[in-house]
Coordinates of C-alpha atoms (C1' of nucleotides) in Angstrom, one line a residue:
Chain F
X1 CA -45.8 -36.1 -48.8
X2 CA -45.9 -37.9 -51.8
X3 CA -44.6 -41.9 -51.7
X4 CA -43.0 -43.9 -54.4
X5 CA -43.9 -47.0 -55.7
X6 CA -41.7 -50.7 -55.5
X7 CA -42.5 -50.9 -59.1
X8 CA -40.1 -53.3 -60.7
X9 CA -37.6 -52.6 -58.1
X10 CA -36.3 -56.1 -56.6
X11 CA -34.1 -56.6 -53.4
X12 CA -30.9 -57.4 -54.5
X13 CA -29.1 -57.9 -51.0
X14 CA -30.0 -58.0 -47.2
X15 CA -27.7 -55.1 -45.6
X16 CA -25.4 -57.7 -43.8
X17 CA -24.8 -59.1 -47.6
X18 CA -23.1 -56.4 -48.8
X19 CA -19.5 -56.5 -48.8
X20 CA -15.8 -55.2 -50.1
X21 CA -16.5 -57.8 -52.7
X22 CA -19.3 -55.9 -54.2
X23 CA -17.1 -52.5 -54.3
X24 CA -18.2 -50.5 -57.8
X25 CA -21.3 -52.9 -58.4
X26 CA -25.1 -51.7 -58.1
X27 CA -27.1 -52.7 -55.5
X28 CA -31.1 -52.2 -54.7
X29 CA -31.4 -52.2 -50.9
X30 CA -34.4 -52.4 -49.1
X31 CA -35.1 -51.3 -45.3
X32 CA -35.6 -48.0 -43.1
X33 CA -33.6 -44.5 -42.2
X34 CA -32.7 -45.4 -38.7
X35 CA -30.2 -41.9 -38.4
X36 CA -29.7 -39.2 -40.5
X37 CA -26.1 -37.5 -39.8
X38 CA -26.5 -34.2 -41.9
X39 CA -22.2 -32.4 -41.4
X40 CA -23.7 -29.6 -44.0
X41 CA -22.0 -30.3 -47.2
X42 CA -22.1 -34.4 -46.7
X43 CA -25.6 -36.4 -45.5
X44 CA -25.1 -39.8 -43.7
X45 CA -28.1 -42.2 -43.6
X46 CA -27.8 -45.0 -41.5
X47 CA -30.1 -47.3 -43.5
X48 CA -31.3 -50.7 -41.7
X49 CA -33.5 -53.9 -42.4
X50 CA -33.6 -57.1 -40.1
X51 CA -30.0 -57.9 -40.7
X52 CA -28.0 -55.0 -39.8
X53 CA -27.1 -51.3 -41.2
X54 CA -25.2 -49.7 -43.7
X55 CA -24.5 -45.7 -44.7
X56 CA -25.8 -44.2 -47.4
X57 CA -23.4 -41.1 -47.9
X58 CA -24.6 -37.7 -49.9
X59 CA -22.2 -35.8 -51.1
X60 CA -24.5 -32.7 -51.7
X61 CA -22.4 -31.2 -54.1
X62 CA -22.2 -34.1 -56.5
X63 CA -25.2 -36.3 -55.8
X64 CA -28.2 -36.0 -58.5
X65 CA -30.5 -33.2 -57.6
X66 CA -33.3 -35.5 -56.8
X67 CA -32.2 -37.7 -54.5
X68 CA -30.9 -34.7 -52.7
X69 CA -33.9 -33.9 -52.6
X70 CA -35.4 -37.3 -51.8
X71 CA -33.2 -37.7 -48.9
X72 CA -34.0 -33.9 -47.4
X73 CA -37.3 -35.6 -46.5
X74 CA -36.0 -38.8 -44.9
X75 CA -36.2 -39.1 -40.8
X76 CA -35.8 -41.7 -38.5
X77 CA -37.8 -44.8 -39.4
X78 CA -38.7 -43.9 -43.0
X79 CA -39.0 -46.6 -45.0
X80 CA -37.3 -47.0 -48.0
X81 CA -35.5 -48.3 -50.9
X82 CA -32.2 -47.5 -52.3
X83 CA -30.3 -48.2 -55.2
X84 CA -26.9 -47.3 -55.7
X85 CA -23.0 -48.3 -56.0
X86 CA -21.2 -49.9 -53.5
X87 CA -18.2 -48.0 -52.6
X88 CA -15.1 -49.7 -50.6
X89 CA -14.2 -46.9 -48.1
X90 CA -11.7 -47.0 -44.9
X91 CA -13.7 -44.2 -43.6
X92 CA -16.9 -46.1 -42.2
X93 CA -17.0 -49.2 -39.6
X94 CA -17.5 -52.1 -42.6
X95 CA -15.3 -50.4 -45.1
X96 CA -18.3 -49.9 -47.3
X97 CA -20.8 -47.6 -48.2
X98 CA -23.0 -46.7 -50.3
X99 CA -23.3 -44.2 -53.1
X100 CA -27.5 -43.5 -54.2
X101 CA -28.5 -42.9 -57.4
X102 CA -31.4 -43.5 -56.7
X103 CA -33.8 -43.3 -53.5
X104 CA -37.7 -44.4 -53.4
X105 CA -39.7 -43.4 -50.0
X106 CA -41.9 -46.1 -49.3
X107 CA -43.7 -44.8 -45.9
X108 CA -43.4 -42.4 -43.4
X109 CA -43.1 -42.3 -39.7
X110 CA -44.4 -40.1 -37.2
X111 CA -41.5 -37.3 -36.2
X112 CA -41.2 -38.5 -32.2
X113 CA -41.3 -41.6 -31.8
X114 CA -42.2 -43.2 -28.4
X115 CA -38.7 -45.0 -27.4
X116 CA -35.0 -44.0 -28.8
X117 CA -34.4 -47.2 -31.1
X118 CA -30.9 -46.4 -31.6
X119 CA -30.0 -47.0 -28.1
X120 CA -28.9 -43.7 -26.8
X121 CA -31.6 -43.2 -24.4
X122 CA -32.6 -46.8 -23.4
X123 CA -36.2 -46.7 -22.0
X124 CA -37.6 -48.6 -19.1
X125 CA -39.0 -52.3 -20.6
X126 CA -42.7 -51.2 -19.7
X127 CA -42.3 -48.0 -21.7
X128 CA -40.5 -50.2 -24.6
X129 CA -43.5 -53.0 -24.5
X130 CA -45.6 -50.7 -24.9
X131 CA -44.2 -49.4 -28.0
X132 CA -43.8 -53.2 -28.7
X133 CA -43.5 -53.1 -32.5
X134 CA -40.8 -50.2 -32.9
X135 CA -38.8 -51.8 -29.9
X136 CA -38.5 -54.6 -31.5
X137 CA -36.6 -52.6 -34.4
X138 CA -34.0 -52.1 -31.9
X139 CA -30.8 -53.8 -32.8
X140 CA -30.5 -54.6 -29.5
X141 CA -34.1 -56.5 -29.2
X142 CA -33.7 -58.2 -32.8
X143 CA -30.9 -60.4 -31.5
X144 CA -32.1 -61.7 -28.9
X145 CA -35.3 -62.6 -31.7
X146 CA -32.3 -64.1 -33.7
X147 CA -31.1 -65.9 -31.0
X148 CA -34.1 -67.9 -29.6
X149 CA -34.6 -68.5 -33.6
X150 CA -31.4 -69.9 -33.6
X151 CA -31.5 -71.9 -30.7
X152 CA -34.8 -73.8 -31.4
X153 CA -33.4 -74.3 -34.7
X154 CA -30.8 -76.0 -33.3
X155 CA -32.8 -78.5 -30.8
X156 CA -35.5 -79.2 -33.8
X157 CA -32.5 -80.4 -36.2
X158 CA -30.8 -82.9 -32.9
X159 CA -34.2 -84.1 -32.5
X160 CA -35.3 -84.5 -36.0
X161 CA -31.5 -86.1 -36.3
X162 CA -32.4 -88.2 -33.6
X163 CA -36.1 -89.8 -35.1
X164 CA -38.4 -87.4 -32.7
X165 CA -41.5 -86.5 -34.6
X166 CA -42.6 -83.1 -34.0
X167 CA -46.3 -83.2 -33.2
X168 CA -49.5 -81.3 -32.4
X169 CA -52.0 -81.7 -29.4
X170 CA -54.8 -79.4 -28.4
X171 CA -54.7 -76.2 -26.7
X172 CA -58.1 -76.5 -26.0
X173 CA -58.9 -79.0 -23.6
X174 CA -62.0 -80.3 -21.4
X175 CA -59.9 -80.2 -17.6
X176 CA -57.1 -80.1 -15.9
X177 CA -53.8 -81.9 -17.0
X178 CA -51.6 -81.5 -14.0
X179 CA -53.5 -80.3 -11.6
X180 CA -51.7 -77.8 -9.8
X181 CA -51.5 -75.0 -11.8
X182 CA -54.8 -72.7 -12.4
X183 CA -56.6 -72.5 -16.0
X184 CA -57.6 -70.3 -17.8
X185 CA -61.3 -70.9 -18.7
X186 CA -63.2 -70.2 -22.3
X187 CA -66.1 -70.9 -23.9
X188 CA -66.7 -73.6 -25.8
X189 CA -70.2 -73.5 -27.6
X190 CA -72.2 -74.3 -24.6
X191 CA -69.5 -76.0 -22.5
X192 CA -66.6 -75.0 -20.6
X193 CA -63.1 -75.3 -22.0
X194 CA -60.0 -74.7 -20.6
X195 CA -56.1 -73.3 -21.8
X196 CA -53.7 -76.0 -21.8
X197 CA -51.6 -75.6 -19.4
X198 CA -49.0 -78.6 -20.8
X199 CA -49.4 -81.3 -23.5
X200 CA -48.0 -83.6 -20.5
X201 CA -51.0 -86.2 -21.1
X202 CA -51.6 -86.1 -24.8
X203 CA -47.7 -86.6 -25.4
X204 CA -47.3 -89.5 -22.7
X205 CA -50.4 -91.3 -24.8
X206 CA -48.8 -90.5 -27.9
X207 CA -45.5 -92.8 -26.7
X208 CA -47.6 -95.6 -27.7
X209 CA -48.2 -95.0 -30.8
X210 CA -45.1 -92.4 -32.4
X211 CA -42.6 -93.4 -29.7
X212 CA -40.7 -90.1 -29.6
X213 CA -42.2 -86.9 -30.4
X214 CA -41.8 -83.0 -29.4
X215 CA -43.8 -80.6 -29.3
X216 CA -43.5 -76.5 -29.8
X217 CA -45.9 -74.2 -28.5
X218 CA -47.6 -72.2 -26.7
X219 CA -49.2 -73.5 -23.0
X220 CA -51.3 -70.7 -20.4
X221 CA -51.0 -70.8 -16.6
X222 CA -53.4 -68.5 -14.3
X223 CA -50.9 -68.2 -12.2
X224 CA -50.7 -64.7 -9.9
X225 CA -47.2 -64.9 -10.3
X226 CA -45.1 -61.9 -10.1
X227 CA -41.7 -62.4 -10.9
X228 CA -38.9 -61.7 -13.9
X229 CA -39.5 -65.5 -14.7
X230 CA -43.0 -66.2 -15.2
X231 CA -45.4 -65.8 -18.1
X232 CA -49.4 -66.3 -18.2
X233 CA -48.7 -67.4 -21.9
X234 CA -44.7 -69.2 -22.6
X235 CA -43.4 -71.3 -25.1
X236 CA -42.9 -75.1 -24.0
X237 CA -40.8 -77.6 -25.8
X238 CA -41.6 -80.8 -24.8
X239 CA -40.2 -84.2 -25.7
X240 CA -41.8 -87.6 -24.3
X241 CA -40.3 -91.2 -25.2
X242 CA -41.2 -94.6 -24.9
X243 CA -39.1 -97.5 -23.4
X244 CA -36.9 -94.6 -21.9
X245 CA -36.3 -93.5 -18.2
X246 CA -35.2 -90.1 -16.4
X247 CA -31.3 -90.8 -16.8
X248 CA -32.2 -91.6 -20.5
X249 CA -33.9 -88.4 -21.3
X250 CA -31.5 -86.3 -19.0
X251 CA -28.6 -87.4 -21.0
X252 CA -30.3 -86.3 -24.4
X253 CA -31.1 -83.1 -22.7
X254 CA -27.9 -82.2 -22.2
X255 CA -26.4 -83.1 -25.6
X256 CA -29.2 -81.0 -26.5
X257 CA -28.6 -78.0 -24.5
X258 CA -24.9 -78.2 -25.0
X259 CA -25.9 -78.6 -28.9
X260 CA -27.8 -75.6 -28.9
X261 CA -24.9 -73.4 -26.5
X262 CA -22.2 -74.3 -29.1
X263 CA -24.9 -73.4 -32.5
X264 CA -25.9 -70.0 -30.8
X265 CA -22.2 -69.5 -30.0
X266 CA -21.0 -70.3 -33.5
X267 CA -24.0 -68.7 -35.6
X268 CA -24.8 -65.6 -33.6
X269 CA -21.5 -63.9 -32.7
X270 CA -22.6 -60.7 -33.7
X271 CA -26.1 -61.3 -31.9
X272 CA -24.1 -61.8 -28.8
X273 CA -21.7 -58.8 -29.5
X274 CA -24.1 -56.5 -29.5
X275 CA -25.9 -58.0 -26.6
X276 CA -22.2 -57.8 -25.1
X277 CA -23.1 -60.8 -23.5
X278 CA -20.6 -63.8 -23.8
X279 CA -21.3 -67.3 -21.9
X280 CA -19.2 -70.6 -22.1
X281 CA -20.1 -73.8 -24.2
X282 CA -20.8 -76.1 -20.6
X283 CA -19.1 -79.5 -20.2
X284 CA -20.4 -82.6 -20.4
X285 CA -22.0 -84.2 -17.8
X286 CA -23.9 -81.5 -16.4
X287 CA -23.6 -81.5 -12.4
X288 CA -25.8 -84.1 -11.3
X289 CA -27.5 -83.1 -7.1
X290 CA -30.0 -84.9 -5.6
X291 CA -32.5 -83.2 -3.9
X292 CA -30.6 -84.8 -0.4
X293 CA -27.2 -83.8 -1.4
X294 CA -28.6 -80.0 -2.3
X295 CA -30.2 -79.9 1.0
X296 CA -26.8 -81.1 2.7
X297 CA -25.2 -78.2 0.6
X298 CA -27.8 -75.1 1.9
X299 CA -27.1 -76.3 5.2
X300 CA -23.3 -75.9 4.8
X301 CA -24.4 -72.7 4.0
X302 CA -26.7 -72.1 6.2
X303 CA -30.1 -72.6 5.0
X304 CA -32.0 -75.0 6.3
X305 CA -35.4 -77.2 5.0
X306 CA -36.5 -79.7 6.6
X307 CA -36.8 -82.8 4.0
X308 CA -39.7 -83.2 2.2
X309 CA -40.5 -79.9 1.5
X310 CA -40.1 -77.5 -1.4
X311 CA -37.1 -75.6 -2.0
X312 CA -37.9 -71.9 -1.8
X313 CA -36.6 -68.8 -4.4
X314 CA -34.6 -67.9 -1.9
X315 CA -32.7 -71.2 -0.9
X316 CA -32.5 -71.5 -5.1
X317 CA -30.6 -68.2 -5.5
X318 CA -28.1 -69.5 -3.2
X319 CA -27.6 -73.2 -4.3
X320 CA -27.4 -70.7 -8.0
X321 CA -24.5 -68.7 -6.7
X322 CA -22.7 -72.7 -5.5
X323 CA -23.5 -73.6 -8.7
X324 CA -23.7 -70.7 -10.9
X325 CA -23.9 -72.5 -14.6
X326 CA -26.2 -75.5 -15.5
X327 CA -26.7 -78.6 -13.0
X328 CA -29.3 -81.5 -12.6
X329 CA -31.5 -81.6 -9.5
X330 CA -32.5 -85.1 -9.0
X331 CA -34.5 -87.2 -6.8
X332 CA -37.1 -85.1 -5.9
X333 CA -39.1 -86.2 -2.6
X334 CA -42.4 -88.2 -4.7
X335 CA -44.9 -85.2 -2.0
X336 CA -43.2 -82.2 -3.8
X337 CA -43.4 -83.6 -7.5
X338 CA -46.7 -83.8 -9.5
X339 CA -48.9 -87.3 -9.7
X340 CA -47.4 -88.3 -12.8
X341 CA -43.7 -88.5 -11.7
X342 CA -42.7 -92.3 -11.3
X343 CA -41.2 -92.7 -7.6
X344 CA -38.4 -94.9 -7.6
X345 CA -38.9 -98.6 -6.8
X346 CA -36.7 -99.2 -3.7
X347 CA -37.7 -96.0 -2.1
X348 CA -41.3 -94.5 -2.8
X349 CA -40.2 -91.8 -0.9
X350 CA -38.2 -90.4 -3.7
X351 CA -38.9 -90.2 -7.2
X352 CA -37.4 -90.0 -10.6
X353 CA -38.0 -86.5 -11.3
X354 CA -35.5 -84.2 -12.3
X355 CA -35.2 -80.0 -12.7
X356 CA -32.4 -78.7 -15.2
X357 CA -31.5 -75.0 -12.9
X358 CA -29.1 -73.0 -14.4
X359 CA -28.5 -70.4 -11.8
X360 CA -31.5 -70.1 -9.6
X361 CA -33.8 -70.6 -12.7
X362 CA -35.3 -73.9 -13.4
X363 CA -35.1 -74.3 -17.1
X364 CA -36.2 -77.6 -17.2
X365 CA -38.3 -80.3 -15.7
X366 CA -39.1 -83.6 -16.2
X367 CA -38.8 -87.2 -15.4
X368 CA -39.9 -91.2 -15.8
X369 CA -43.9 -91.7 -15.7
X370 CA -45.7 -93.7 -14.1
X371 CA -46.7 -96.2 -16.7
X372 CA -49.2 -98.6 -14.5
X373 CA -52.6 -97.4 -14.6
X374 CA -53.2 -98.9 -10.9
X375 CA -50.0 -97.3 -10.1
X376 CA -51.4 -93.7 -11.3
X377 CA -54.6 -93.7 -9.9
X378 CA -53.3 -94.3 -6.8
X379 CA -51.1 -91.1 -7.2
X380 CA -53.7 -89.0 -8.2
X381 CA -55.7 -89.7 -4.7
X382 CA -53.0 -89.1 -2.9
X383 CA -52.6 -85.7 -4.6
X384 CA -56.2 -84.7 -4.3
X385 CA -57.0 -85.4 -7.8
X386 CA -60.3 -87.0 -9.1
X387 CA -59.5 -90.1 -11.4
X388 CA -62.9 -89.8 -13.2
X389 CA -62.2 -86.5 -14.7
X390 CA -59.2 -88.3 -16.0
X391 CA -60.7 -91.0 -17.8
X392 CA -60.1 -90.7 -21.4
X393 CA -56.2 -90.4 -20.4
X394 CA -56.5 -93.1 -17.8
X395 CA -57.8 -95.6 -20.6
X396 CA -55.0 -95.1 -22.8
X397 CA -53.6 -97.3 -20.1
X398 CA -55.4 -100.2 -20.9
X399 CA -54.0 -100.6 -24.3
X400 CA -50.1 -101.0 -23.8
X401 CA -48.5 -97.8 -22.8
X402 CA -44.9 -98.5 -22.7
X403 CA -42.6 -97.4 -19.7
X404 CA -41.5 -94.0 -21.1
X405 CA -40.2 -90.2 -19.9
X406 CA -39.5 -86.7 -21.0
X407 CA -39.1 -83.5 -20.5
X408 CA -40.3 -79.5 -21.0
X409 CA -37.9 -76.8 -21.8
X410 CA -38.8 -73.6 -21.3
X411 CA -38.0 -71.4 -23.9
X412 CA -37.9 -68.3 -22.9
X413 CA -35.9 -69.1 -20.1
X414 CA -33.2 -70.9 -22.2
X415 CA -33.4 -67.5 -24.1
X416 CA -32.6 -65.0 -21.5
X417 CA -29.9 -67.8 -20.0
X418 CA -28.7 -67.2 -24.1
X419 CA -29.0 -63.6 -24.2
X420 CA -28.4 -63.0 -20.7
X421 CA -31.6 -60.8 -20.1
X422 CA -32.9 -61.1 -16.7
X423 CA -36.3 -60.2 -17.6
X424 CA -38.3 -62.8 -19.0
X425 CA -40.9 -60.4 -20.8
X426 CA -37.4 -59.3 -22.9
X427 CA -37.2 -62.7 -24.7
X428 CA -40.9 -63.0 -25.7
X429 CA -42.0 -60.7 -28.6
X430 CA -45.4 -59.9 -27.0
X431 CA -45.6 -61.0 -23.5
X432 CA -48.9 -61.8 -21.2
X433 CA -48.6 -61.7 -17.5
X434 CA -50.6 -61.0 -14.5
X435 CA -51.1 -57.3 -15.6
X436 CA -50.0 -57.2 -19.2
X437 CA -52.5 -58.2 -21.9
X438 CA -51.7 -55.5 -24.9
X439 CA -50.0 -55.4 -27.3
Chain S
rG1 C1' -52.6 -62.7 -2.7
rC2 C1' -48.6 -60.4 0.7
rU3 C1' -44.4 -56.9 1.6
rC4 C1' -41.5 -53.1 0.1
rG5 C1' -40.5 -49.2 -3.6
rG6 C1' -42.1 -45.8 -7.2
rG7 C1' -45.2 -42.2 -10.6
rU8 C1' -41.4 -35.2 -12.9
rA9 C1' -41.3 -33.1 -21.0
rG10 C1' -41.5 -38.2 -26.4
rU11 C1' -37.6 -41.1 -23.5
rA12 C1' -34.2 -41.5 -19.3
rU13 C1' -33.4 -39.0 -15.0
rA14 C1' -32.0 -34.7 -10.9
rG15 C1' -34.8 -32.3 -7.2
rU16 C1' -38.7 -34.9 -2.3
rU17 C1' -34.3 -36.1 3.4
rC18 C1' -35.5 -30.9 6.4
rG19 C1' -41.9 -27.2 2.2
rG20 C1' -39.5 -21.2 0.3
rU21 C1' -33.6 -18.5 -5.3
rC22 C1' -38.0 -24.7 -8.6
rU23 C1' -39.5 -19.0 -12.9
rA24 C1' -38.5 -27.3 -11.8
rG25 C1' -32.1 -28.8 -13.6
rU26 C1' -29.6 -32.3 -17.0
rA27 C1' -29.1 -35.8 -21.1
rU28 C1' -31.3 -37.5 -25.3
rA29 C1' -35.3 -37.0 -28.8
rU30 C1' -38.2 -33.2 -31.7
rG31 C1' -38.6 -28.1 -34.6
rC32 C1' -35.6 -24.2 -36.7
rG33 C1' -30.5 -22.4 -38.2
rG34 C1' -25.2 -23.5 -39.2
rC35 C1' -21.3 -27.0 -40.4
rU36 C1' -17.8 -31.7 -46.4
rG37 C1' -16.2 -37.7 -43.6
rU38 C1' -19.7 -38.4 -39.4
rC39 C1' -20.3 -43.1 -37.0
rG40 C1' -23.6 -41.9 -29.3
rC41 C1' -21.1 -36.1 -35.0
rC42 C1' -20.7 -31.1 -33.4
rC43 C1' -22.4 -25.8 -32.4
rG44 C1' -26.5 -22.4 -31.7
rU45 C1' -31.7 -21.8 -30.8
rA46 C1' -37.0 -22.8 -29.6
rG47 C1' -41.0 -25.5 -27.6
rG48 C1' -42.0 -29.4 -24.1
rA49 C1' -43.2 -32.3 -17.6
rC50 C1' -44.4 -32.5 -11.3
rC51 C1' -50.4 -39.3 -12.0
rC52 C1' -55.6 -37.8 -10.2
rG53 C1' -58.6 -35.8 -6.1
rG54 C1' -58.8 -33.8 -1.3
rG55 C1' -56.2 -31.7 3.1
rU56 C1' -52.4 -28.9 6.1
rC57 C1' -49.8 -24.2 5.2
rC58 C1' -48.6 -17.3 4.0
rG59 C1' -46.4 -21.0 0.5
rA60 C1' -46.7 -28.0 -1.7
rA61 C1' -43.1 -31.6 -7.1
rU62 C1' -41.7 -32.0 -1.7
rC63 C1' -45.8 -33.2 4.1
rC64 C1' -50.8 -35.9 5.3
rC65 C1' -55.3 -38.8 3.5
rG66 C1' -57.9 -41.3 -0.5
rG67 C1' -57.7 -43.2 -5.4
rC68 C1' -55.5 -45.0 -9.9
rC69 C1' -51.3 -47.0 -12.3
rC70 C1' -46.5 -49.4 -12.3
rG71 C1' -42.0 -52.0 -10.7
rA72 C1' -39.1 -55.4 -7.5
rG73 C1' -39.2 -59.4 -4.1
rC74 C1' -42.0 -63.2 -1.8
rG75 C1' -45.9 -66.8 -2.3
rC76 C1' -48.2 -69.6 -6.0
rC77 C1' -46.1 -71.9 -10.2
rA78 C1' -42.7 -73.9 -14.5

RNA sequence: GCUCGGGUAGUAUAGUUCGGUCUAGUAUAUGCGGCUGUCGCCCGUAGGACCCGGGUCCGAAUCCCGGCCCGAGCGCCA
């Protein structure tokens, strides 16, 4: 099949762009077939690009011979290029459509392709990750793209608004951050290197120097987990501040969150309508619990953990059904929460971490550090951890680090609480988990 | 890692309980033909599948054993 040539042709319009107000005027659209409707005497083609769809209508009868003929060729997922008039019609969905006079076939597409990307036959998400790069044609799986776009728009602009400087720390690093989670080992040259699993250290060390920074990226956990919530590889975003504590940082989470609730709302109604997924802007204050008072709750309710110990998925799912939109967990018992987490002065017992759930899901965590070197070391015995391996973090101590806290979002999780998937693997564009390593 | 559940055309599924009209049904997709206002177009037509290996049986998509792959939940973790 013989292919055109761009040439001198220029985009004049994104789909969505073109309006009623452009009735009569030429346009030069740019995109792919994504249905052909052929009645006989009349041809529909349902033309897309990244920003929505609009018909191409051939009359047979009156259309120039060559783009008939252009557009007997076209199937689903052609790409191509259009020029023609914009015609104001009450006879399609956006009272428009378009007239060719012209059609240019860029590429070509196989004639069955793997998954229906209209919709009609919706495939099972294994089937549709697999096919990764034409699912995520799917009108469908574009907005939920849009919408994690949008919503990390909207928390870069509050923090930039607020003085955070976005920053940069390594991926690559020479042990453990946390402890707790596994690692994923590389090579190094002749050393061993692992995946970060958080920039938790490098952006505590980093409050004594920028202050307030966030980070964006990606961090890597070797974790077996198995669930519609994890990811081997997820998108953090991670703020840290100096001369701050965990009620501090909790409040600018939540102007944050509801920041980016109300952006997404406004900015992606048609995301959201095609989704048909609708949630509510939350008031402010988020629920605040303490880890006490949830216990307390579950027990009402008939689940019971003794203190101290971790709350399991379970026990979760039913504090998310008391409390089914967003709410603070606070006051952690200091056993459950990692060695970093600054327990609370009058009772060691407890410290000042906090989880943001919404639902069962933890979107959030984070909390006041410990900012006394003496204080830390300490913690990190207790929690099993060797001091030496952290040294070059532990002498950032020595030189003034301020009393400071922060937090980690999770991003895909905020996404499908946005989108309202409930598979996590839906809001990343090319997932890694315990099994899944291609595409 | 543990416990369940599953693997049938490109996709999504029915059939498996209790083996036999299953020559494996349906929808959608695809090919071909028809149709001048569709928008999940419609109508006709064609081709297309029982994960692999072994076993029981006159007979296996269906039962048994082994393998491979996948999902959900739990645990771990965030």
């Amino acid at each position: 099949m013989d292919m055109d040539f761009i040439g001198n042709w220029t985009r004049t319009h994104d789909i969505n762009k073109v309006s009623q107000d452009l009735d009569s005027q030429q346009v030069v659209l740019f995109g792919w077939v994504q249905d052909v409707r052929d009645l006989g005497g009349i041809r529909f083609i349902i033309m897309q690009d990244r920003t929505g769809t609009i018909q191409i209508t051939i009359l047979k009868k009156r259309v120039d011979p060559e783009v008939l003929q252009k557009s007997d060729l076209l199937q689903k997922r052609f790409s191509i290029a259009v020029m023609g008039t914009v015609k104001k019609t009450n006879m399609t969905p956006r009272g428009i459509e378009i007239i060719p006079t012209q059609i240019k076939l860029l590429n070509i597409a196989i004639e069955q392709l793997p998954i229906d990307i209209t919709g009609k036959t919706p495939a099972n998400i294994e089937t549709r990750l697999d096919a990764r790069a034409l699912d995520l044609t799917a009108e469908s799986t574009i907005a939920v793209f849009k919408i994690q776009h949008t919503a990390l728009q909207a928390i870069r602009s509050f923090l930039f608004e607020k003085g955070y400087l976005e920053v940069h720390t390594p991926r690559i690093i020479a042990s453990a951050t946390e402890g707790g989670a596994e690692l994923f080992g590389v090579k190094y040259f002749d050393q061993t290197a692992y995946l970060a699993q958080s920039p938790q250290l490098y952006k505590e060390q980093l409050t004594m120097s920028l202050e307030k920074i966030f980070e964006v990226g990606p961090f890597f956990r070797a974790e077996e987990s198995h669930t519609r919530r994890h990811l081997s590889e997820f998108t953090s975003v991670d703020i840290e501040q100096a001369f701050a504590n965990a009620d501090d940082v909790m409040a600018l989470l939540e102007q944050v969150i509801h920041h980016v609730c109300v952006t997404v709302k406004e900015t992606c109604s048609n995301e959201l309508h095609v989704l048909k997924y609708k949630f509510e802007v939350p008031e402010l204050p988020f629920k605040r619990l303490t880890y006490t008072e949830v216990l307390e709750s579950l027990k009402e309710h008939g689940v019971d953990i003794p203190w101290g110990e971790d709350i399991p998925t379970e026990a979760f799912r039913e504090l998310g059904k008391l409390y089914p939109f967003f709410y603070f967990v606070t006051d952690w018992p200091s056993k459950a929460k990692t060695f970093y987490i600054k327990p609370r002065r009058e009772n060691p017992e407890v410290c000042e971490g906090f989880d943001l759930m919404w639902r069962y899901i933890e979107l959030v965590s984070g909390g006041t550090r410990i900012e006394h070197k003496e204080q830390l070391v300490c913690r990190m015995r207790e929690k099993g951890l060797n001091p030496e391996s952290f040294k070059y973090h532990l002498q950032a101590f020595d030189w003034g680090m301020p009393p400071h806290a922060g937090w980690a979002i999770g991003l895909e999780r905020l996404t499908m609480v946005l989108s309202g998937r409930k598979n996590i693997r839906e809001t990343t564009l090319y997932p890694r988990d315990r099994i899944r390593l291609t595409p």
